[in-house]
Coordinates of N, CA and C in Angstrom, one line a residue:
X1 N 65.4 59.9 82.6 CA 66.4 60.3 82.2 C 67.4 59.9 82.1
X2 N 68.4 59.2 81.3 CA 69.7 58.5 81.3 C 70.7 59.6 82.5
X3 N 71.1 58.6 83.4 CA 72.5 59.6 84.3 C 73.1 60.0 83.5
X4 N 73.7 60.4 83.5 CA 75.3 60.9 82.3 C 76.1 61.0 83.8
X5 N 77.0 60.4 83.7 CA 78.0 60.1 84.2 C 79.6 60.9 83.2
X6 N 80.3 61.5 83.9 CA 81.4 61.8 83.3 C 82.4 62.6 84.9
X7 N 83.6 63.0 83.9 CA 85.0 63.6 85.0 C 84.7 64.5 84.9
X8 N 84.2 65.6 85.8 CA 84.1 67.0 85.5 C 85.4 67.3 85.7
X9 N 86.5 67.2 86.2 CA 88.2 67.2 86.4 C 89.0 67.4 85.5
X10 N 87.9 66.7 83.9 CA 88.4 66.5 82.3 C 88.3 67.8 81.7
X11 N 87.1 68.6 82.2 CA 86.4 69.3 81.1 C 86.8 70.6 81.3
X12 N 87.2 71.4 80.5 CA 88.2 73.0 80.5 C 87.5 73.6 81.3
X13 N 88.0 74.7 81.8 CA 87.7 75.6 82.4 C 87.7 76.4 81.0
X14 N 85.8 77.3 81.0 CA 85.5 78.7 80.2 C 84.9 79.7 81.0
X15 N 85.6 79.7 81.9 CA 85.5 81.0 82.5 C 85.6 81.2 83.8
X16 N 85.9 82.3 84.4 CA 85.7 82.5 86.2 C 85.0 83.8 86.4
X17 N 84.2 83.1 87.6 CA 83.3 84.0 87.7 C 84.4 85.6 88.2
X18 N 84.5 85.7 88.6 CA 85.9 86.7 89.0 C 85.5 87.9 89.5
X19 N 84.3 87.9 90.2 CA 84.1 89.2 91.4 C 85.3 89.4 92.6
X20 N 85.7 89.9 93.0 CA 86.2 90.2 94.2 C 86.2 89.5 94.9
X21 N 87.3 89.5 96.2 CA 87.7 88.3 97.2 C 87.1 89.2 98.1
X22 N 85.8 88.9 98.8 CA 85.2 89.6 100.2 C 86.4 90.0 101.3
X23 N 86.2 91.1 101.8 CA 86.9 91.6 102.6 C 87.0 90.8 104.0
X24 N 88.6 91.1 104.5 CA 88.4 90.1 106.1 C 87.1 90.4 107.0
X25 N 87.6 91.5 107.1 CA 86.2 91.7 108.2 C 84.5 91.6 108.0
X26 N 84.5 91.3 106.8 CA 82.5 91.0 106.1 C 82.8 89.4 106.8
X27 N 84.0 88.5 106.6 CA 84.0 87.2 107.1 C 84.1 86.3 108.3
X28 N 84.4 87.8 109.3 CA 84.7 87.7 110.5 C 83.4 87.0 111.4
X29 N 83.5 85.8 112.9 CA 82.3 85.7 113.4 C 81.3 86.5 113.7
X30 N 81.4 87.4 114.0 CA 80.6 88.3 114.1 C 80.2 89.1 113.0
X31 N 80.8 89.2 112.0 CA 80.3 89.9 110.6 C 78.9 88.8 110.1
X32 N 79.2 87.6 110.6 CA 78.5 86.9 110.0 C 77.7 86.8 110.5
X33 N 77.0 86.5 112.2 CA 76.0 86.3 112.8 C 75.0 88.2 112.8
X34 N 75.8 88.8 112.3 CA 75.0 90.3 112.0 C 74.6 89.7 110.7
X35 N 75.0 89.5 109.8 CA 74.6 89.3 108.4 C 73.5 89.0 108.1
X36 N 73.0 87.5 108.8 CA 72.7 86.8 108.4 C 71.2 87.4 109.3
X37 N 71.6 88.3 110.3 CA 70.3 89.1 111.3 C 69.6 89.8 110.2
X38 N 70.4 90.3 108.9 CA 69.6 91.1 108.9 C 69.0 90.8 107.0
X39 N 67.8 91.5 106.9 CA 67.6 91.5 105.8 C 67.8 92.6 104.5
X40 N 69.1 91.8 103.3 CA 68.9 92.7 102.3 C 68.7 91.7 100.7
X41 N 68.3 92.7 99.9 CA 68.0 92.1 99.4 C 69.4 92.0 98.0
X42 N 69.2 90.3 97.8 CA 69.6 89.8 97.1 C 69.3 89.0 96.1
X43 N 69.8 88.6 95.3 CA 69.5 88.0 94.1 C 70.4 85.5 94.2
X44 N 70.1 85.2 94.5 CA 70.5 83.4 94.6 C 70.6 83.4 92.9
X45 N 71.7 82.4 92.4 CA 72.3 82.3 91.0 C 71.2 81.3 91.0
X46 N 71.0 80.9 89.8 CA 70.6 79.7 89.7 C 71.0 79.0 88.0
X47 N 71.7 77.6 88.9 CA 72.5 76.7 88.4 C 71.6 76.6 86.5
X48 N 72.4 75.9 85.7 CA 72.1 75.6 84.7 C 72.2 73.9 84.5
X49 N 72.9 73.5 85.6 CA 72.6 71.9 85.9 C 71.5 71.4 86.1
X50 N 70.9 72.3 86.8 CA 69.1 71.5 87.4 C 68.3 72.2 86.4
X51 N 68.5 73.1 85.2 CA 67.0 73.5 84.6 C 66.3 72.5 83.8
X52 N 66.6 71.5 83.4 CA 65.8 70.6 82.9 C 64.8 69.5 84.4
X53 N 65.0 70.4 85.5 CA 64.3 69.0 86.9 C 63.7 70.0 87.5
X54 N 63.3 71.0 87.2 CA 62.6 72.1 87.4 C 61.4 71.9 87.7
X55 N 60.6 71.1 87.0 CA 59.1 71.1 87.1 C 59.1 69.5 87.9
X56 N 60.4 69.0 87.9 CA 60.2 67.7 88.8 C 59.6 67.2 90.0
X57 N 58.7 66.4 90.3 CA 58.5 66.1 92.1 C 59.7 65.9 93.3
X58 N 59.9 66.7 93.8 CA 61.4 66.9 94.1 C 61.1 66.4 95.9
X59 N 62.3 65.5 96.2 CA 62.3 65.1 97.2 C 63.2 65.9 98.4
X60 N 62.4 65.8 99.7 CA 63.3 67.2 100.7 C 65.3 66.3 101.2
X61 N 65.7 67.4 101.5 CA 66.7 67.0 101.5 C 67.3 68.6 102.3
X62 N 68.3 68.4 103.3 CA 69.0 69.4 103.9 C 70.4 69.1 104.3
X63 N 71.4 70.3 104.5 CA 73.1 69.9 104.6 C 73.7 71.2 105.2
X64 N 74.2 71.0 106.1 CA 74.8 71.5 106.9 C 75.8 72.9 106.3
X65 N 76.5 73.8 106.2 CA 77.2 74.8 105.6 C 78.1 75.1 107.3
X66 N 79.1 73.9 107.8 CA 80.1 74.6 109.0 C 80.5 75.4 109.0
X67 N 80.9 76.8 109.7 CA 81.7 77.4 109.7 C 82.6 77.3 110.7
X68 N 83.3 77.2 110.4 CA 85.1 77.2 112.3 C 85.1 78.2 112.3
X69 N 85.1 77.9 114.0 CA 85.9 79.4 114.4 C 87.3 79.0 114.7
X70 N 88.0 79.4 113.7 CA 89.6 79.1 113.5 C 89.9 80.6 114.2
X71 N 91.1 80.3 114.7 CA 92.1 81.8 115.4 C 92.6 82.5 114.2
X72 N 92.7 81.3 113.1 CA 94.0 82.1 112.4 C 92.7 82.1 111.4
X73 N 91.4 82.5 111.2 CA 89.7 82.7 110.3 C 89.0 81.6 110.6
X74 N 88.2 82.5 109.1 CA 86.8 81.6 109.4 C 87.0 80.4 108.7
X75 N 86.9 78.7 108.8 CA 86.7 78.1 107.6 C 85.3 77.3 107.3
X76 N 85.4 76.5 106.6 CA 83.8 75.5 105.8 C 84.1 74.3 105.9
X77 N 83.6 73.6 106.8 CA 83.8 72.2 107.2 C 83.2 71.2 106.1
X78 N 84.1 70.4 105.1 CA 83.6 69.8 104.4 C 83.2 68.5 104.1
X79 N 83.2 67.1 103.7 CA 83.5 65.8 103.9 C 83.8 65.1 102.2
X80 N 84.3 64.7 102.0 CA 84.9 63.4 100.9 C 83.7 62.3 101.1
X81 N 82.9 62.1 99.8 CA 81.9 60.9 100.3 C 82.6 59.9 100.5
X82 N 82.6 58.7 100.4 CA 83.5 57.8 99.9 C 83.2 56.5 98.8
X83 N 84.4 56.0 97.9 CA 84.2 55.9 96.4 C 83.3 55.0 96.6
X84 N 82.9 53.9 97.1 CA 81.9 52.5 96.4 C 80.5 53.0 96.8
X85 N 80.1 54.1 96.8 CA 78.5 54.7 97.3 C 77.7 55.1 95.7
X86 N 76.8 54.6 95.5 CA 76.3 54.2 94.3 C 75.7 55.5 93.7
X87 N 75.6 56.3 94.9 CA 76.1 58.0 94.2 C 76.6 59.2 94.8
X88 N 76.9 59.7 93.9 CA 78.3 60.6 94.4 C 78.9 60.2 94.9
X89 N 79.0 59.7 94.1 CA 80.6 58.7 95.3 C 81.8 59.5 94.9
X90 N 82.9 59.7 95.9 CA 84.0 60.3 96.2 C 84.2 62.0 95.8
X91 N 83.0 62.9 95.9 CA 82.1 63.8 95.7 C 82.6 64.7 97.1
X92 N 83.0 65.6 98.0 CA 83.0 66.6 98.5 C 81.4 66.9 98.7
X93 N 81.2 67.1 99.6 CA 80.4 67.9 99.6 C 80.2 68.3 101.5
X94 N 78.6 68.8 101.5 CA 78.4 69.4 103.5 C 78.0 68.1 103.8
X95 N 77.8 68.0 105.3 CA 76.4 67.4 106.0 C 76.0 67.3 105.4
X96 N 74.9 66.3 105.1 CA 74.1 66.5 105.4 C 73.3 64.9 104.8
X97 N 72.1 65.3 104.2 CA 71.5 64.0 103.5 C 69.8 64.3 104.1
X98 N 69.0 63.0 103.3 CA 67.4 63.3 102.8 C 66.6 64.0 103.9
X99 N 65.5 64.3 103.8 CA 65.2 64.6 105.4 C 63.7 63.1 105.7
X100 N 63.9 62.7 106.4 CA 62.6 61.9 107.6 C 61.7 62.7 107.9
X101 N 60.6 61.7 107.8 CA 59.1 62.2 108.3 C 59.2 62.5 109.9
X102 N 59.8 62.1 110.4 CA 60.3 62.4 111.8 C 60.7 64.0 112.0
X103 N 61.9 64.1 110.8 CA 62.2 65.3 111.2 C 61.8 66.1 111.2
X104 N 61.6 67.1 112.7 CA 60.5 68.1 112.1 C 61.0 69.9 111.4
X105 N 61.9 70.0 110.8 CA 62.2 70.9 109.6 C 63.6 70.8 109.7
X106 N 64.1 71.2 108.4 CA 65.2 71.4 107.5 C 66.3 71.6 107.8
X107 N 66.2 72.2 109.7 CA 67.3 72.7 110.9 C 68.1 71.0 111.5
X108 N 66.9 70.4 111.1 CA 66.3 69.2 112.1 C 67.4 68.3 111.4
X109 N 67.2 67.8 110.1 CA 67.5 66.7 109.2 C 68.9 67.2 108.9
X110 N 69.6 68.4 108.9 CA 70.6 69.0 109.2 C 71.9 68.4 110.5
X111 N 70.8 68.8 111.1 CA 71.9 68.8 113.0 C 72.0 67.2 112.7
X112 N 71.1 65.8 112.6 CA 70.6 64.6 112.6 C 71.6 64.4 111.7
X113 N 71.7 65.2 110.6 CA 72.4 63.9 109.0 C 74.2 64.4 109.6
X114 N 74.4 65.7 110.2 CA 75.8 66.0 110.3 C 76.5 65.3 111.3
X115 N 75.4 64.8 112.8 CA 75.5 64.1 113.9 C 75.7 62.9 113.4
X116 N 75.4 62.3 112.3 CA 75.3 60.6 112.1 C 76.5 60.5 111.4
X117 N 77.0 61.7 110.2 CA 77.7 61.5 109.0 C 78.9 61.7 109.6
X118 N 79.0 62.4 110.8 CA 80.7 62.8 110.9 C 81.0 63.0 112.6
X119 N 79.8 63.0 113.1 CA 79.9 62.9 114.7 C 80.0 64.0 115.7
X120 N 79.8 65.2 114.8 CA 79.8 66.5 115.3 C 77.9 66.7 116.0
X121 N 78.6 67.1 117.6 CA 77.8 66.6 118.2 C 77.0 68.3 118.2
X122 N 75.4 68.7 117.7 CA 74.3 69.4 118.2 C 74.8 70.6 118.7
X123 N 76.1 69.6 120.0 CA 76.0 70.9 121.4 C 77.1 72.2 120.5
X124 N 77.9 71.8 119.3 CA 78.5 72.5 119.0 C 78.2 73.3 118.1
X125 N 77.0 73.1 117.8 CA 76.2 74.0 116.4 C 75.6 75.2 117.1
X126 N 75.8 76.0 116.1 CA 74.9 77.0 116.6 C 74.4 78.0 114.9
X127 N 72.8 77.6 114.9 CA 72.7 77.8 113.7 C 71.8 79.3 113.4
X128 N 73.1 80.1 112.0 CA 72.5 81.5 112.1 C 72.0 81.9 111.4
X129 N 71.0 80.9 110.6 CA 70.4 81.3 109.2 C 70.4 79.6 108.2
X130 N 69.6 80.2 107.2 CA 69.5 79.1 106.3 C 69.9 80.0 104.5
X131 N 69.8 79.6 103.7 CA 69.6 80.2 102.5 C 68.7 79.0 101.3
X132 N 68.3 79.7 100.2 CA 67.6 79.5 99.3 C 67.1 78.0 99.3
X133 N 66.8 77.6 99.2 CA 66.3 75.6 98.6 C 67.5 75.5 97.0
X134 N 67.8 74.7 96.7 CA 68.8 74.2 95.9 C 68.2 72.7 95.4
X135 N 67.6 72.8 93.8 CA 67.1 72.2 93.3 C 68.8 71.1 92.3
X136 N 68.5 70.2 93.2 CA 69.0 69.4 92.0 C 69.2 68.5 90.6
X137 N 69.8 67.7 90.3 CA 69.8 66.8 89.0 C 69.1 65.7 89.4
X138 N 69.2 64.9 91.2 CA 68.9 64.2 91.4 C 67.6 64.5 91.9
X139 N 67.3 65.2 91.4 CA 65.6 65.7 92.4 C 65.3 65.3 93.7
X140 N 66.4 66.7 94.3 CA 66.3 67.0 96.0 C 66.4 67.8 95.8
X141 N 65.4 68.8 96.3 CA 65.2 70.2 96.7 C 65.9 70.7 98.2
X142 N 67.3 70.9 98.0 CA 68.0 70.8 99.8 C 67.9 72.3 100.3
X143 N 67.8 72.3 101.5 CA 68.1 73.4 102.3 C 69.3 73.8 102.6
X144 N 70.1 74.5 102.2 CA 71.1 74.6 103.1 C 70.9 75.5 104.3
X145 N 71.4 75.1 105.5 CA 71.2 75.5 106.5 C 72.5 75.8 107.3
X146 N 72.9 77.4 107.7 CA 74.3 78.1 107.8 C 74.7 78.3 109.6
X147 N 75.8 77.6 110.1 CA 75.7 77.5 111.2 C 77.2 77.8 111.4
X148 N 77.5 78.3 112.8 CA 79.2 78.8 113.7 C 78.8 77.2 114.4
X149 N 80.1 76.9 114.3 CA 80.7 75.6 115.2 C 82.1 76.0 115.9
X150 N 81.9 75.6 117.4 CA 83.4 76.4 117.9 C 84.0 75.3 118.6
X151 N 84.7 75.5 117.9 CA 85.9 73.9 118.3 C 86.2 74.7 120.3
X152 N 86.6 73.5 120.3 CA 87.5 72.5 120.2 C 86.3 71.5 119.7
X153 N 86.5 70.4 119.0 CA 85.1 69.6 118.8 C 86.1 67.9 118.1
X154 N 85.9 66.8 118.2 CA 86.3 65.3 117.4 C 85.1 64.7 116.3
X155 N 85.9 65.0 115.8 CA 84.7 64.1 114.3 C 85.2 62.8 114.5
X156 N 83.9 61.5 114.3 CA 83.7 60.6 114.3 C 83.4 59.8 112.7
X157 N 84.0 60.0 111.9 CA 83.1 60.2 110.2 C 82.4 58.6 110.3
X158 N 81.4 58.9 109.9 CA 80.8 57.5 109.4 C 81.9 56.7 108.0
X159 N 82.6 55.5 108.1 CA 83.0 55.0 106.9 C 82.3 54.4 106.2
X160 N 81.1 54.2 106.3 CA 80.1 53.8 105.6 C 79.7 55.2 104.4
X161 N 79.9 55.8 104.9 CA 79.3 57.2 103.5 C 80.7 58.1 103.3
X162 N 81.3 58.6 104.3 CA 82.4 59.3 104.7 C 83.9 59.0 104.4
X163 N 84.7 59.4 103.1 CA 85.7 58.7 103.4 C 86.4 60.0 104.8
X164 N 86.3 61.5 104.9 CA 87.2 62.4 105.3 C 86.3 62.9 105.4
X165 N 87.4 64.1 106.5 CA 86.6 65.4 107.0 C 87.0 66.0 106.6
X166 N 87.2 67.8 105.8 CA 88.9 68.6 106.2 C 88.0 70.1 105.8
X167 N 88.7 71.1 105.9 CA 88.4 72.3 106.3 C 88.9 72.9 105.2
X168 N 88.1 74.2 104.9 CA 89.0 75.1 103.2 C 88.7 76.7 104.0
X169 N 89.5 77.5 104.3 CA 90.0 78.7 104.4 C 88.3 79.5 103.8
X170 N 87.5 79.9 104.8 CA 86.1 80.5 104.4 C 86.2 82.0 103.1
X171 N 87.8 81.9 103.4 CA 88.1 84.1 102.8 C 88.6 82.7 101.4
X172 N 89.2 82.2 101.5 CA 89.6 81.9 100.0 C 87.9 81.2 99.0
X173 N 87.4 80.5 99.6 CA 86.0 80.4 98.7 C 85.1 81.3 98.6
X174 N 85.3 82.6 99.4 CA 84.7 83.6 99.0 C 85.1 84.5 98.3
X175 N 85.9 84.3 97.1 CA 87.0 84.5 96.4 C 86.0 84.1 94.7
X176 N 85.8 85.4 94.1 CA 85.4 84.8 92.8 C 86.3 84.3 92.0
X177 N 87.4 84.6 92.1 CA 88.9 84.2 91.5 C 88.7 82.2 91.4
X178 N 88.5 82.6 92.6 CA 88.5 80.8 93.0 C 87.1 79.9 92.3
X179 N 86.5 80.7 91.2 CA 84.8 80.0 90.6 C 85.1 80.2 89.8
X180 N 85.6 78.3 89.5 CA 85.5 78.5 87.3 C 83.7 77.9 87.1
X181 N 84.3 78.4 85.1 CA 83.0 77.7 85.1 C 83.4 76.7 84.5
X182 N 82.4 75.5 84.0 CA 83.3 74.3 83.2 C 81.8 74.3 82.9
X183 N 81.8 73.4 81.7 CA 80.8 73.1 80.7 C 80.6 71.4 79.9
X184 N 79.6 70.8 79.8 CA 80.2 69.3 78.8 C 79.0 69.5 78.1
X185 N 79.6 69.3 77.0 CA 78.5 69.2 76.0 C 77.5 67.5 76.6
X186 N 75.2 67.9 76.3 CA 75.2 66.5 76.3 C 74.9 65.8 75.1
X187 N 74.9 64.5 75.3 CA 74.5 63.5 74.1 C 73.0 63.7 73.7
X188 N 71.9 64.0 73.7 CA 70.2 64.8 73.6 C 70.8 66.2 73.0
X189 N 72.1 66.7 72.9 CA 72.2 67.7 73.0 C 72.7 69.0 73.5
X190 N 73.0 70.5 73.3 CA 72.8 71.5 74.3 C 73.8 71.4 74.9
X191 N 74.1 72.1 76.0 CA 75.5 71.8 76.9 C 75.0 72.3 78.7
X192 N 75.5 72.0 80.1 CA 75.5 72.3 80.9 C 76.7 72.3 81.2
X193 N 76.2 74.1 82.2 CA 77.3 74.6 83.0 C 77.4 74.7 84.0
X194 N 78.6 74.2 84.9 CA 78.3 74.3 86.4 C 80.1 74.9 87.0
X195 N 79.7 74.8 88.3 CA 80.9 76.0 89.2 C 81.6 74.5 89.4
X196 N 83.0 75.0 89.5 CA 84.2 74.5 90.6 C 85.1 75.2 91.1
X197 N 85.5 74.4 91.8 CA 85.8 75.0 92.8 C 87.1 74.7 93.4
X198 N 88.4 73.9 92.8 CA 89.6 72.9 93.1 C 90.5 74.0 93.9
X199 N 90.9 72.9 95.2 CA 91.3 73.7 96.3 C 92.3 72.9 96.6
X200 N 94.0 72.5 96.2 CA 94.8 71.7 97.3 C 94.1 70.3 96.3
X201 N 94.2 69.2 97.4 CA 93.5 68.0 96.5 C 92.7 67.6 96.3
X202 N 91.3 68.9 96.9 CA 90.1 68.3 96.7 C 89.6 69.5 95.3
X203 N 88.3 68.7 95.1 CA 88.1 69.2 94.0 C 86.2 68.9 94.2
X204 N 85.9 70.8 94.8 CA 84.6 71.0 94.7 C 84.0 71.4 93.5
X205 N 83.0 71.0 93.4 CA 82.2 71.0 92.2 C 80.5 70.8 92.0
X206 N 79.7 70.8 91.4 CA 78.5 70.7 91.5 C 78.0 71.5 92.7
X207 N 76.5 70.7 92.9 CA 75.5 71.4 93.8 C 76.3 71.8 95.5
X208 N 77.4 71.4 95.5 CA 77.7 72.4 96.7 C 79.0 73.2 96.1
X209 N 79.6 73.4 95.2 CA 79.9 74.7 94.6 C 79.3 75.5 94.6
X210 N 78.1 75.0 93.7 CA 76.6 76.3 93.5 C 76.0 77.1 95.0
X211 N 76.0 76.0 95.8 CA 75.6 76.5 97.4 C 76.5 77.3 98.0
X212 N 77.8 77.6 97.5 CA 79.1 78.4 98.1 C 78.6 79.5 97.7
X213 N 78.4 79.6 95.9 CA 78.4 80.7 95.4 C 76.7 81.8 95.6
X214 N 76.0 81.0 96.2 CA 75.3 81.7 97.4 C 75.1 82.1 98.2
X215 N 76.3 81.5 99.0 CA 76.8 81.8 100.2 C 77.5 83.4 99.9
X216 N 78.5 83.2 99.0 CA 79.5 84.7 97.9 C 78.0 85.3 98.2
X217 N 76.9 85.0 97.1 CA 75.9 86.4 97.1 C 75.3 86.7 98.1
X218 N 75.2 85.7 98.6 CA 74.1 86.5 100.3 C 75.1 87.7 101.0
X219 N 77.0 87.3 101.1 CA 77.5 87.7 102.3 C 77.9 89.4 101.4
X220 N 78.0 89.3 100.2 CA 78.5 90.3 99.4 C 76.9 91.4 99.5
X221 N 76.1 91.4 99.5 CA 74.9 92.7 99.7 C 74.8 93.3 100.4

């Protein structure tokens, strides 16, 4: 299948997810740890972005969803990829990447890749759980590993992969009013819908936005 190239920022918003924002009490560090310690019924959201890849042979990958314990409220640490990369150039993403044969688990992949990409030591990271795997259009099956991160810490980004690291308030991301649906018409017919979450000068979309949607559903359960 030919690679589909488009600018998501130029596509119209067709709808908002629209669910109410999560209450601040559910987004405290204590509440987040307690939620991941529970088993509650919930349904992950399946994106049409990957409908045509579900039967494909997937490569394994993992990302870290770092939840930073700031005094003013928990934030999500994200990265913006460098503009010269051959895939996903300039996109907002979680730290992470492809699993290697020597990785003992998706958690190990996420920790290793995070340290390599942004210099965040695993000693500052407390794993609290994982979300369901997410299948990407590029044929990766990605495990989102959720962790609490305790400041202070110093980041050292790999300039070959990461242009910058930044934080977005978790409360802002966990508000359905900020979850936009956009749609692109495909050359072969049909369309593909996906989520976007523009925040200040950053444009969160695609797999990153979809995994944040699943975190939203998980925390709402």
